[in-house]
Amino acid sequence: MGEILKPLKGDFHLTDYQSVYETFNWKDVSLFNKQTVNAAYETIDRHVEEGYGEKIALHYVNQDKREDLTFKEVQRQVNHYVHILRSNGVKKGDRVFIFLPKNPACYIAILATIRIGAIAGPLFEGFMEEAIKERINDCKANVLITDQTLGERIKTENIPTVATILYQETIEKAPIVEDHYVEWMDPGEGMLIHYTSGSTGQPKGVLHAHRAVTHHAQSGKWVLDVHDEDVYWCTSHPGWVTGSVYGLFAPWLNRATIVIQGGRFNAKLWYQIIEDLGVSILYSAPTAFRYLMAEGDLYKQYDLSSLRHILSVGEPLNPEVIYWAHRALQLRIHDTWWMTETGGHIIVNLPSEPIKPGSMGRPFPGIEVGILDEEGNELPRGEIGQLAVKTTWPGLMKTIWNNDEKFRSYFPYKGWYISGDLATQDEDGYIFFQGRHDDMINSSGERIGPFEVESSLIEHPAVKEAGVIGKPDEIRGEIVKAFITLRSNVDETPELKESIRQHVKTRLAAHSAPREIEVINELPKTKISGKILRRELKQKEIERQAIDKS
Ligand code: 6R9
């Protein structure tokens, strides 16, 4: 422990962190200085205009299917979607929600929406009826793009603002008409909305502006460190901010060839994809790495020599996972910290710099991080406090949709954005994650708000009240655990618990369904306002775990 891992050999875009950290200014990035911009144009069309149309933009793999598209072919399909959207009357400022599996159409639909100045709302493919309805209605979406299978989860009468539902199958059957229209936008105008769960209240719609591409492009260059010859694979669905910002924008802004994999995690399949496609950069979450590590020597059956480095995000990256990758794969895993709201990397590990396992890394050049006390004063190095970011930077959200009060609550002290995380910084500037300030659950990299799960639980006829926490778990980081009280005359049985679990699973998403349900007599609550004391439930759970272990 405490070991520092030196950089592996390579040709890196940024080789001197310290001097760049001290001198870098966003105004030096040409994208930053544009009077008008369009994120989708920068991501695809520009490369075609600059003569890279024949370069492979994506490899799509799904079971036995394999498809490769050049930048020119991606552009052609975006043009087709632009035509379909515009002939359906979609215009600047409209909200187009995209509910598709992880396939090229999902990426193309996002880009087409953004190119005509509308706001793209990608929805995670695991969402069920209730979760979809809530997001679409909060955003008053005008149009929904889906496919026949996922479309079955949607009841049109529940989403009254959606005037048009477009099906991928229908769009693809229509003869291709290319519409080259680009809506030139003020950099501060909206392009992308991602819903993220809060610990209380509804999921919030985090709106990003076109200017964020400056942040995406620069972090793609320095942190992902993509070069022209790279094959880059981010395993997330674009419904999570990692899947859109670092699955689509950052790599494509840097002209990389990306991998889109349909389907779920599978260790053998992942290793096989890396070998077959010559993946050189992999971006995923700690859970996936823990699973790979648990497979032991499996990696020895594959040729993984194309890999240059691996990135991680979403939850704390365990040092033992980093040591395993270093020993077994001879690769470094670079942790990155950021949030939906920050729109791009804030704390990073550059491939050219030493890493300290257990640390999330150091601030991205051009971004200043602070550890603050409860009054908003900066704490000395080594002390634990609120992880904050000095305002402003290009990726920072534009607003929370329809909730200005929530937006302002991120800025309680002048000049600082407050993350809600707790952290500490050492003498060398490395930052160490300590936990969430609130009660958010983080299971396998998915952020789950207990309130949403509790609301779903109490819809079940047998449930009276519910308090939901994240129970520490070695593989998933946390698992969803629900404490419930039952209505009178209801008996606790295994069948009942399973029916409650299924209820949440079909209403929200599989990852939101409690893995453990415990029936109790009464929930602990605050005296004055009667709020459920999740912290207390969690504390008891942790104490119990400790006793079980001893
Ligand atoms: C990109 C993303 C943000 C929250 C964040 C923190 C946790 C993210 C982390 C991490 C420890 C890391 N988080 N990266 N915790 N180490 N490297 O994850 O966005 O879904 O909005 O979640 O995730 O708690 O505040 P989002």
Coordinates of C-alpha atoms and ligand atoms in Angstrom, one line a residue:
M1 CA 0.0 0.0 0.0
G2 CA 1.0 3.6 -0.6
E3 CA 3.0 2.4 -3.6
I4 CA 3.2 4.8 -6.5
L5 CA 2.8 3.3 -10.0
K6 CA 5.0 5.0 -12.6
P7 CA 3.7 5.7 -16.1
L8 CA 4.1 3.0 -18.7
K9 CA 6.0 3.9 -21.9
G10 CA 4.0 5.7 -24.5
D11 CA 3.4 8.6 -26.8
F12 CA 1.3 10.9 -24.7
H13 CA -0.5 14.1 -25.6
L14 CA 0.3 15.7 -22.3
T15 CA 3.6 15.0 -20.7
D16 CA 4.2 17.7 -18.1
Y17 CA 1.2 18.0 -15.7
Q18 CA 2.7 20.6 -13.4
S19 CA 3.6 23.2 -15.9
V20 CA 0.4 22.8 -18.0
Y21 CA -1.6 22.9 -14.8
E22 CA -0.1 26.3 -13.9
T23 CA -0.3 27.8 -17.4
F24 CA -3.3 26.3 -19.2
N25 CA -6.2 28.6 -20.1
W26 CA -9.4 27.4 -21.8
K27 CA -9.1 30.5 -24.0
D28 CA -6.1 28.7 -25.7
V29 CA -8.5 26.1 -27.1
S30 CA -9.8 27.2 -30.5
L31 CA -13.2 25.6 -29.9
F32 CA -13.6 27.9 -26.8
N33 CA -13.4 31.0 -28.9
K34 CA -16.2 30.2 -31.4
Q35 CA -19.0 32.8 -31.6
T36 CA -21.4 30.1 -32.8
V37 CA -20.9 26.3 -32.5
N38 CA -22.7 23.1 -33.0
A39 CA -21.6 20.1 -31.0
A40 CA -22.8 17.5 -33.5
Y41 CA -21.1 19.3 -36.4
E42 CA -17.8 19.3 -34.4
T43 CA -18.2 15.6 -33.5
I44 CA -18.8 14.2 -37.0
D45 CA -19.2 16.6 -40.0
R46 CA -16.0 18.5 -39.4
H47 CA -13.9 15.3 -39.8
V48 CA -15.6 14.5 -43.1
E49 CA -14.9 18.1 -44.3
E50 CA -11.3 17.8 -43.3
G51 CA -10.8 14.7 -45.4
Y52 CA -11.2 11.9 -42.8
G53 CA -14.6 10.6 -44.2
E54 CA -13.1 7.2 -45.0
K55 CA -11.8 6.6 -41.5
I56 CA -13.7 4.0 -39.5
A57 CA -15.8 5.8 -36.9
L58 CA -17.3 2.8 -35.2
H59 CA -17.3 -0.9 -34.8
Y60 CA -20.6 -2.3 -33.7
V61 CA -20.7 -5.7 -32.1
N62 CA -23.8 -7.5 -31.0
Q63 CA -23.8 -11.3 -30.6
D64 CA -22.9 -12.6 -34.1
K65 CA -23.5 -9.2 -35.8
R66 CA -20.6 -6.9 -36.6
E67 CA -20.9 -3.6 -38.5
D68 CA -18.2 -1.0 -39.3
L69 CA -19.1 2.5 -40.3
T70 CA -16.9 5.3 -41.6
F71 CA -17.3 8.9 -40.5
K72 CA -18.9 9.5 -43.9
E73 CA -21.4 6.7 -43.4
V74 CA -22.2 8.0 -39.9
Q75 CA -22.7 11.5 -41.3
R76 CA -25.0 10.0 -44.0
Q77 CA -27.2 8.4 -41.4
V78 CA -27.2 11.5 -39.2
N79 CA -28.4 13.5 -42.3
H80 CA -31.2 11.0 -42.8
Y81 CA -32.3 11.3 -39.2
V82 CA -32.1 15.1 -39.5
H83 CA -34.4 14.8 -42.5
I84 CA -36.9 12.7 -40.6
L85 CA -36.8 15.0 -37.5
R86 CA -37.2 18.1 -39.6
S87 CA -40.0 16.7 -41.7
N88 CA -41.8 16.0 -38.4
G89 CA -41.5 19.6 -37.5
V90 CA -38.8 19.3 -34.8
K91 CA -37.0 22.6 -34.3
K92 CA -34.5 24.4 -32.1
G93 CA -35.2 24.1 -28.4
D94 CA -37.5 21.1 -28.7
R95 CA -36.8 18.1 -26.5
V96 CA -36.2 14.8 -28.3
F97 CA -36.0 11.8 -26.0
I98 CA -34.1 8.8 -27.3
F99 CA -34.9 5.4 -25.8
L100 CA -32.8 2.9 -27.8
P101 CA -30.5 0.0 -26.9
K102 CA -26.7 0.5 -27.2
N103 CA -26.5 0.5 -31.0
P104 CA -25.4 2.9 -33.7
A105 CA -28.9 4.3 -34.1
C106 CA -28.8 5.6 -30.5
Y107 CA -25.7 7.6 -31.2
I108 CA -26.9 8.8 -34.5
A109 CA -30.3 10.0 -33.2
I110 CA -28.5 12.0 -30.4
L111 CA -26.3 13.7 -33.0
A112 CA -29.1 14.4 -35.4
T113 CA -31.2 16.0 -32.6
I114 CA -28.3 18.2 -31.5
R115 CA -27.4 19.2 -35.1
I116 CA -30.8 20.8 -35.6
G117 CA -30.6 22.7 -32.3
A118 CA -33.0 20.5 -30.4
I119 CA -32.1 19.0 -27.0
A120 CA -31.3 15.3 -26.8
G121 CA -32.5 13.3 -23.8
P122 CA -31.0 9.8 -24.0
L123 CA -32.8 7.3 -21.7
F124 CA -31.0 4.3 -20.2
E125 CA -32.2 1.1 -21.9
G126 CA -33.0 -0.6 -18.6
F127 CA -35.7 1.9 -17.6
M128 CA -39.2 0.7 -17.2
E129 CA -42.5 2.5 -17.6
E130 CA -42.5 4.7 -14.5
A131 CA -38.9 5.9 -14.8
I132 CA -39.5 6.9 -18.5
K133 CA -42.7 8.6 -17.8
E134 CA -41.3 10.7 -15.0
R135 CA -38.4 12.0 -17.1
I136 CA -40.3 12.7 -20.2
N137 CA -43.0 14.5 -18.4
D138 CA -40.6 16.6 -16.3
C139 CA -38.9 17.7 -19.5
K140 CA -42.2 18.1 -21.5
A141 CA -40.5 16.2 -24.4
N142 CA -42.0 16.8 -27.9
V143 CA -40.6 13.7 -29.6
L144 CA -39.6 10.2 -28.7
I145 CA -37.3 8.0 -30.7
T146 CA -37.5 4.3 -29.7
D147 CA -37.7 0.8 -31.3
Q148 CA -40.5 -1.8 -31.3
T149 CA -39.1 -3.7 -28.3
L150 CA -38.4 -0.9 -25.9
G151 CA -41.4 1.0 -27.2
E152 CA -43.6 -1.6 -25.5
R153 CA -42.7 -0.1 -22.2
I154 CA -44.4 3.2 -23.2
K155 CA -48.0 4.1 -22.8
T156 CA -48.8 7.1 -24.9
E157 CA -51.6 8.3 -22.6
N158 CA -48.9 8.7 -19.9
I159 CA -46.8 11.1 -21.9
P160 CA -49.2 13.8 -23.2
T161 CA -46.6 16.3 -24.4
V162 CA -45.0 13.8 -26.9
A163 CA -46.6 14.6 -30.2
T164 CA -44.6 12.1 -32.2
I165 CA -43.1 8.7 -31.6
L166 CA -40.6 7.7 -34.2
Y167 CA -39.5 4.0 -34.5
Q168 CA -36.0 3.1 -35.5
E169 CA -37.3 0.3 -37.7
T170 CA -39.5 2.7 -39.6
I171 CA -36.8 5.3 -40.0
E172 CA -34.4 2.7 -41.3
K173 CA -36.9 1.4 -43.8
A174 CA -37.6 4.9 -45.3
P175 CA -35.5 5.8 -48.4
I176 CA -32.5 7.8 -47.3
V177 CA -32.9 11.5 -47.8
E178 CA -29.8 13.5 -46.7
D179 CA -30.5 16.8 -45.1
H180 CA -27.3 18.7 -44.3
Y181 CA -28.9 21.3 -42.1
V182 CA -26.9 22.6 -39.2
E183 CA -28.3 25.0 -36.6
W184 CA -25.5 27.3 -35.5
M185 CA -25.9 27.9 -31.8
D186 CA -24.7 30.3 -29.2
P187 CA -22.2 28.2 -27.1
G188 CA -24.4 28.7 -24.0
E189 CA -27.5 27.1 -25.6
G190 CA -28.7 23.7 -24.5
M191 CA -27.9 20.4 -26.3
L192 CA -28.1 17.5 -24.0
I193 CA -30.2 16.6 -20.9
H194 CA -29.3 13.8 -18.5
Y195 CA -31.5 12.8 -15.6
T196 CA -29.8 12.0 -12.4
S197 CA -31.3 10.8 -9.1
G198 CA -31.4 12.9 -6.0
S199 CA -31.6 11.5 -2.5
T200 CA -34.9 13.4 -2.1
G201 CA -37.5 14.4 -4.6
Q202 CA -37.6 13.6 -8.3
P203 CA -34.7 12.8 -10.6
K204 CA -33.3 16.1 -11.9
G205 CA -32.7 17.0 -15.5
V206 CA -29.2 18.3 -15.9
L207 CA -28.9 20.4 -19.0
H208 CA -25.6 20.8 -20.8
A209 CA -24.8 23.5 -23.3
H210 CA -22.9 23.2 -26.7
R211 CA -19.9 24.9 -25.1
A212 CA -19.3 21.7 -23.2
V213 CA -17.6 20.2 -26.2
T214 CA -14.5 22.3 -25.4
H215 CA -14.2 20.3 -22.2
H216 CA -15.1 17.0 -23.9
A217 CA -12.5 17.5 -26.6
Q218 CA -9.7 18.6 -24.3
S219 CA -10.2 15.9 -21.7
G220 CA -10.5 13.3 -24.5
K221 CA -7.2 14.4 -25.8
W222 CA -5.3 14.6 -22.5
V223 CA -7.0 12.0 -20.2
L224 CA -8.4 9.4 -22.6
D225 CA -5.2 10.3 -24.6
V226 CA -6.8 9.2 -27.9
H227 CA -4.7 9.3 -31.0
D228 CA -5.7 8.7 -34.6
E229 CA -4.8 5.1 -34.6
D230 CA -6.6 4.2 -31.4
V231 CA -9.6 1.9 -31.0
Y232 CA -11.5 3.3 -28.1
W233 CA -14.2 1.4 -26.1
C234 CA -16.4 3.0 -23.4
T235 CA -18.7 0.3 -22.2
S236 CA -21.5 2.6 -20.9
H237 CA -24.9 3.2 -22.5
P238 CA -25.4 6.9 -23.6
G239 CA -28.3 7.1 -21.1
W240 CA -25.6 7.6 -18.4
V241 CA -23.5 10.7 -18.8
T242 CA -20.3 8.6 -19.1
G243 CA -21.8 6.9 -22.2
S244 CA -22.6 10.2 -23.9
V245 CA -19.7 12.4 -22.9
Y246 CA -16.9 9.7 -22.9
G247 CA -18.7 7.2 -25.1
L248 CA -19.6 9.5 -27.9
F249 CA -18.4 13.1 -27.8
A250 CA -14.9 13.0 -26.4
P251 CA -13.6 10.2 -28.5
W252 CA -15.3 11.4 -31.7
L253 CA -14.3 15.0 -31.2
N254 CA -10.8 13.6 -31.3
R255 CA -11.6 11.5 -34.4
A256 CA -11.1 8.1 -32.7
T257 CA -12.6 4.8 -33.8
I258 CA -15.1 3.8 -31.2
V259 CA -16.6 0.4 -30.2
I260 CA -20.3 0.0 -29.5
Q261 CA -21.2 -3.2 -27.9
G262 CA -24.8 -4.4 -27.6
G263 CA -25.6 -6.5 -24.6
R264 CA -24.4 -6.9 -21.1
F265 CA -21.2 -7.5 -19.2
N266 CA -19.5 -10.9 -19.9
A267 CA -15.8 -11.3 -19.1
K268 CA -15.0 -13.8 -21.9
L269 CA -16.9 -11.7 -24.5
W270 CA -15.1 -8.5 -23.3
Y271 CA -11.7 -10.0 -23.6
Q272 CA -12.6 -11.4 -27.0
I273 CA -13.8 -8.0 -28.2
I274 CA -10.5 -6.4 -27.1
E275 CA -8.6 -9.1 -29.0
D276 CA -10.7 -9.1 -32.1
L277 CA -11.0 -5.3 -32.6
G278 CA -7.6 -4.4 -31.2
V279 CA -9.0 -2.1 -28.5
S280 CA -6.3 0.2 -27.2
I281 CA -8.2 2.2 -24.6
L282 CA -11.0 0.9 -22.4
Y283 CA -13.2 3.1 -20.2
S284 CA -15.5 1.3 -17.7
A285 CA -16.5 1.2 -14.0
P286 CA -14.9 -0.5 -11.0
T287 CA -17.6 -3.2 -10.8
A288 CA -16.5 -4.5 -14.2
F289 CA -12.9 -4.5 -13.2
R290 CA -13.7 -6.4 -10.0
Y291 CA -15.6 -9.0 -12.1
L292 CA -12.6 -9.4 -14.4
M293 CA -10.3 -9.7 -11.5
A294 CA -12.6 -12.4 -10.0
E295 CA -12.2 -14.4 -13.2
G296 CA -8.6 -14.9 -12.3
D297 CA -6.3 -16.3 -15.1
L298 CA -9.0 -16.0 -17.8
Y299 CA -7.1 -13.1 -19.4
K300 CA -4.3 -15.4 -20.2
Q301 CA -6.4 -17.0 -23.0
Y302 CA -6.5 -13.8 -24.9
D303 CA -4.2 -11.5 -26.7
L304 CA -4.7 -8.2 -25.0
S305 CA -1.5 -6.6 -26.3
S306 CA -3.3 -3.8 -28.1
L307 CA -4.4 -2.2 -24.8
R308 CA -2.5 0.9 -23.8
H309 CA -4.4 2.0 -20.8
I310 CA -7.7 1.6 -18.9
L311 CA -9.9 4.3 -17.3
S312 CA -12.4 4.0 -14.5
V313 CA -15.3 6.2 -13.2
G314 CA -18.5 6.1 -11.2
E315 CA -17.5 4.8 -7.8
P316 CA -14.3 4.4 -5.7
L317 CA -11.7 2.3 -7.5
N318 CA -10.2 -0.2 -5.1
P319 CA -6.4 -0.2 -4.9
E320 CA -6.3 -4.0 -5.1
V321 CA -8.0 -3.8 -8.5
I322 CA -5.3 -1.4 -9.7
Y323 CA -2.5 -3.7 -8.4
W324 CA -4.2 -6.7 -10.1
A325 CA -4.3 -4.9 -13.5
H326 CA -0.7 -3.8 -13.1
R327 CA 0.5 -7.2 -12.2
A328 CA -1.6 -9.4 -14.5
L329 CA -2.4 -7.2 -17.5
Q330 CA 0.7 -5.0 -17.2
L331 CA -1.6 -2.0 -17.5
R332 CA -2.5 1.0 -15.4
I333 CA -6.2 1.8 -14.6
H334 CA -6.6 5.5 -14.4
D335 CA -9.4 6.7 -12.1
T336 CA -11.4 9.8 -13.0
W337 CA -13.8 11.7 -10.9
W338 CA -16.6 13.8 -12.2
M339 CA -20.4 14.1 -12.1
T340 CA -23.4 14.5 -14.5
E341 CA -23.5 18.1 -13.3
T342 CA -19.8 18.8 -14.1
G343 CA -20.3 17.8 -17.7
G344 CA -16.7 16.4 -17.9
H345 CA -13.6 15.3 -16.0
I346 CA -12.7 17.3 -12.9
I347 CA -10.2 15.0 -11.2
V348 CA -8.0 12.8 -13.4
N349 CA -4.9 10.6 -13.7
L350 CA -2.9 11.4 -16.8
P351 CA -1.3 8.4 -18.5
S352 CA 2.1 10.2 -18.4
E353 CA 1.9 10.9 -14.6
P354 CA 2.5 8.7 -11.5
I355 CA -0.7 7.3 -9.9
K356 CA -1.4 6.7 -6.3
P357 CA -3.8 3.7 -5.9
G358 CA -6.6 4.8 -3.7
S359 CA -6.6 8.4 -5.1
M360 CA -8.9 9.7 -7.8
G361 CA -6.0 11.8 -9.2
R362 CA -5.4 15.5 -9.5
P363 CA -7.5 18.4 -10.9
F364 CA -7.7 18.7 -14.6
P365 CA -5.6 21.7 -15.9
G366 CA -7.8 24.8 -16.1
I367 CA -10.0 23.5 -13.2
E368 CA -9.4 24.3 -9.6
V369 CA -10.6 22.0 -6.8
G370 CA -11.1 22.8 -3.2
I371 CA -11.8 21.0 0.0
L372 CA -14.2 23.2 2.1
D373 CA -15.5 23.2 5.6
E374 CA -19.2 23.8 6.4
E375 CA -18.7 27.5 6.1
G376 CA -17.2 27.3 2.7
N377 CA -13.6 28.0 3.8
E378 CA -10.8 26.0 2.2
L379 CA -9.3 23.4 4.5
P380 CA -5.6 22.6 4.9
R381 CA -4.2 19.6 3.0
G382 CA -5.0 16.3 4.7
E383 CA -8.3 17.3 6.2
I384 CA -11.6 15.8 5.1
G385 CA -14.2 18.2 3.7
Q386 CA -16.7 19.0 1.0
L387 CA -15.3 18.4 -2.5
A388 CA -15.9 21.6 -4.4
V389 CA -14.9 23.1 -7.8
K390 CA -14.1 26.7 -8.4
T391 CA -16.6 28.2 -10.9
T392 CA -16.6 28.1 -13.9
W393 CA -15.5 25.7 -16.6
P394 CA -16.8 24.9 -20.0
G395 CA -18.5 21.6 -19.1
L396 CA -20.5 22.8 -16.1
M397 CA -24.2 22.3 -16.5
K398 CA -26.3 25.2 -17.8
T399 CA -29.1 24.6 -15.4
I400 CA -31.4 22.0 -13.8
W401 CA -34.4 21.7 -16.1
N402 CA -37.4 23.6 -14.6
N403 CA -35.8 23.8 -11.2
D404 CA -33.8 26.9 -10.7
E405 CA -33.8 26.6 -7.0
K406 CA -32.1 23.2 -7.2
F407 CA -29.6 24.6 -9.6
R408 CA -28.7 27.4 -7.2
S409 CA -28.4 25.0 -4.3
Y410 CA -25.1 23.7 -5.9
F411 CA -23.5 27.1 -5.3
P412 CA -24.0 27.9 -1.6
Y413 CA -20.7 29.7 -1.3
K414 CA -19.6 32.4 -3.7
G415 CA -17.4 31.1 -6.4
W416 CA -17.7 27.4 -5.6
Y417 CA -19.7 24.4 -7.0
I418 CA -20.4 21.9 -4.3
S419 CA -20.4 18.2 -5.3
G420 CA -22.0 16.6 -2.3
D421 CA -19.0 14.3 -2.0
L422 CA -16.5 14.3 0.8
A423 CA -12.8 14.1 0.1
T424 CA -9.3 15.0 1.2
Q425 CA -6.2 16.2 -0.7
D426 CA -2.6 15.3 0.1
E427 CA 0.6 17.4 -0.2
D428 CA 1.1 16.4 -3.8
G429 CA -2.4 17.5 -4.8
Y430 CA -3.8 14.0 -5.1
I431 CA -7.4 13.7 -4.0
F432 CA -9.0 10.8 -2.0
F433 CA -12.7 10.1 -2.1
Q434 CA -14.4 9.7 1.3
G435 CA -18.1 9.2 0.6
R436 CA -21.3 11.0 -0.3
H437 CA -22.5 13.8 1.8
D438 CA -26.1 12.6 1.4
D439 CA -27.7 9.2 1.2
M440 CA -27.2 8.4 -2.5
I441 CA -26.8 4.7 -3.3
N442 CA -24.1 3.7 -5.7
S443 CA -24.6 0.1 -6.9
S444 CA -22.2 -1.2 -9.7
G445 CA -21.7 2.4 -10.8
E446 CA -25.4 3.2 -11.0
R447 CA -26.5 6.1 -8.9
I448 CA -29.8 5.3 -7.3
G449 CA -31.8 7.7 -5.3
P450 CA -33.4 6.0 -2.3
F451 CA -36.5 8.2 -2.6
E452 CA -37.4 6.9 -6.0
V453 CA -37.2 3.3 -4.8
E454 CA -39.1 4.0 -1.6
S455 CA -41.9 5.7 -3.6
S456 CA -42.1 2.7 -5.8
L457 CA -42.1 0.3 -2.8
I458 CA -45.0 1.9 -1.1
E459 CA -47.1 1.5 -4.2
H460 CA -47.1 -2.2 -3.5
P461 CA -50.4 -3.1 -1.6
A462 CA -48.6 -4.9 1.2
V463 CA -46.1 -2.1 2.0
K464 CA -46.7 0.6 4.5
E465 CA -43.5 2.5 4.6
A466 CA -40.0 2.0 3.3
G467 CA -36.5 3.3 4.0
V468 CA -33.9 2.4 1.4
I469 CA -30.1 2.4 1.9
G470 CA -27.0 1.3 0.1
K471 CA -25.5 -1.7 2.0
P472 CA -21.8 -2.0 1.5
D473 CA -20.9 -4.9 -0.8
E474 CA -17.6 -6.2 -2.0
I475 CA -18.4 -6.6 -5.6
R476 CA -21.0 -3.9 -6.3
G477 CA -19.8 -1.2 -4.0
E478 CA -23.3 -1.1 -2.6
I479 CA -26.5 -3.0 -3.0
V480 CA -29.9 -1.7 -2.6
K481 CA -31.4 -2.7 0.8
A482 CA -35.0 -1.9 1.7
F483 CA -36.4 -1.7 5.2
I484 CA -40.1 -1.9 5.1
T485 CA -43.1 -1.9 7.4
L486 CA -46.1 -4.0 6.4
R487 CA -49.7 -3.1 6.4
S488 CA -51.7 -4.8 9.0
N489 CA -53.0 -8.3 8.3
V490 CA -50.1 -8.9 5.9
D491 CA -47.7 -11.7 6.7
E492 CA -44.1 -11.8 5.8
T493 CA -43.3 -14.6 3.4
P494 CA -40.5 -15.2 0.8
E495 CA -43.1 -15.0 -1.9
L496 CA -44.3 -11.6 -0.7
K497 CA -40.7 -10.2 -0.7
E498 CA -40.2 -11.5 -4.2
S499 CA -43.4 -9.9 -5.4
I500 CA -42.2 -6.6 -3.9
R501 CA -38.9 -6.9 -5.6
Q502 CA -40.5 -7.6 -8.9
H503 CA -42.7 -4.6 -8.5
V504 CA -39.8 -2.2 -8.3
K505 CA -38.0 -4.0 -11.1
T506 CA -40.8 -3.6 -13.5
R507 CA -41.6 -0.1 -12.5
L508 CA -38.2 1.5 -12.3
A509 CA -35.2 -0.7 -13.4
A510 CA -33.6 -3.9 -12.5
H511 CA -30.7 -2.1 -10.8
S512 CA -33.1 -0.2 -8.5
A513 CA -34.8 -3.3 -7.2
P514 CA -33.7 -4.1 -3.6
R515 CA -31.5 -7.1 -3.4
E516 CA -32.4 -7.4 0.3
I517 CA -35.7 -6.6 2.0
E518 CA -36.0 -6.6 5.7
V519 CA -39.4 -6.2 7.5
I520 CA -39.3 -4.1 10.6
N521 CA -41.9 -2.7 13.0
E522 CA -41.1 1.0 12.7
L523 CA -38.8 3.3 10.7
P524 CA -36.5 5.7 12.5
K525 CA -37.5 9.3 11.7
T526 CA -36.5 12.9 12.6
K527 CA -38.6 14.3 15.4
I528 CA -39.6 17.6 13.9
S529 CA -40.2 17.0 10.2
G530 CA -40.7 13.2 10.3
K531 CA -38.1 12.5 7.6
I532 CA -36.8 8.9 7.4
L533 CA -33.4 8.6 9.0
R534 CA -31.6 6.6 6.3
R535 CA -28.2 7.3 7.9
E536 CA -29.4 5.5 11.1
L537 CA -30.6 2.5 9.1
K538 CA -27.3 2.3 7.3
Q539 CA -25.3 2.7 10.5
K540 CA -27.1 -0.2 12.1
E541 CA -26.6 -2.3 9.0
I542 CA -22.8 -1.6 9.0
E543 CA -22.6 -2.5 12.7
R544 CA -24.4 -5.7 12.0
Q545 CA -22.1 -6.5 9.1
A546 CA -19.1 -6.0 11.4
I547 CA -20.5 -8.3 14.0
D548 CA -21.3 -11.0 11.4
K549 CA -17.7 -10.8 10.2
S550 CA -16.1 -11.2 13.7
Ligands
6R9_1 C1 -19.6 10.4 -14.0 C2 -20.5 10.0 -12.9 C3 -21.5 11.2 -9.7 C4 -21.1 10.6 -8.4 C5 -20.0 11.4 -7.7 C6 -19.4 10.4 -6.8 C7 -19.4 9.1 -7.6 C8 -17.9 9.3 -9.6 C9 -16.0 8.6 -8.8 C10 -17.0 8.5 -7.8 C11 -15.5 7.7 -6.3 C12 -14.7 8.1 -8.5 N1 -18.2 9.0 -8.4 N2 -16.6 9.0 -10.0 N3 -16.7 8.1 -6.6 N4 -14.5 7.7 -7.2 N5 -13.7 8.1 -9.4 O1 -20.3 9.0 -12.2 O2 -21.6 10.8 -12.8 O3 -23.6 9.4 -12.2 O4 -23.6 11.9 -11.9 O5 -22.3 10.3 -10.4 O6 -20.5 9.3 -8.5 O7 -20.2 10.2 -5.6 O8 -20.6 12.5 -6.9 P1 -22.9 10.6 -11.8

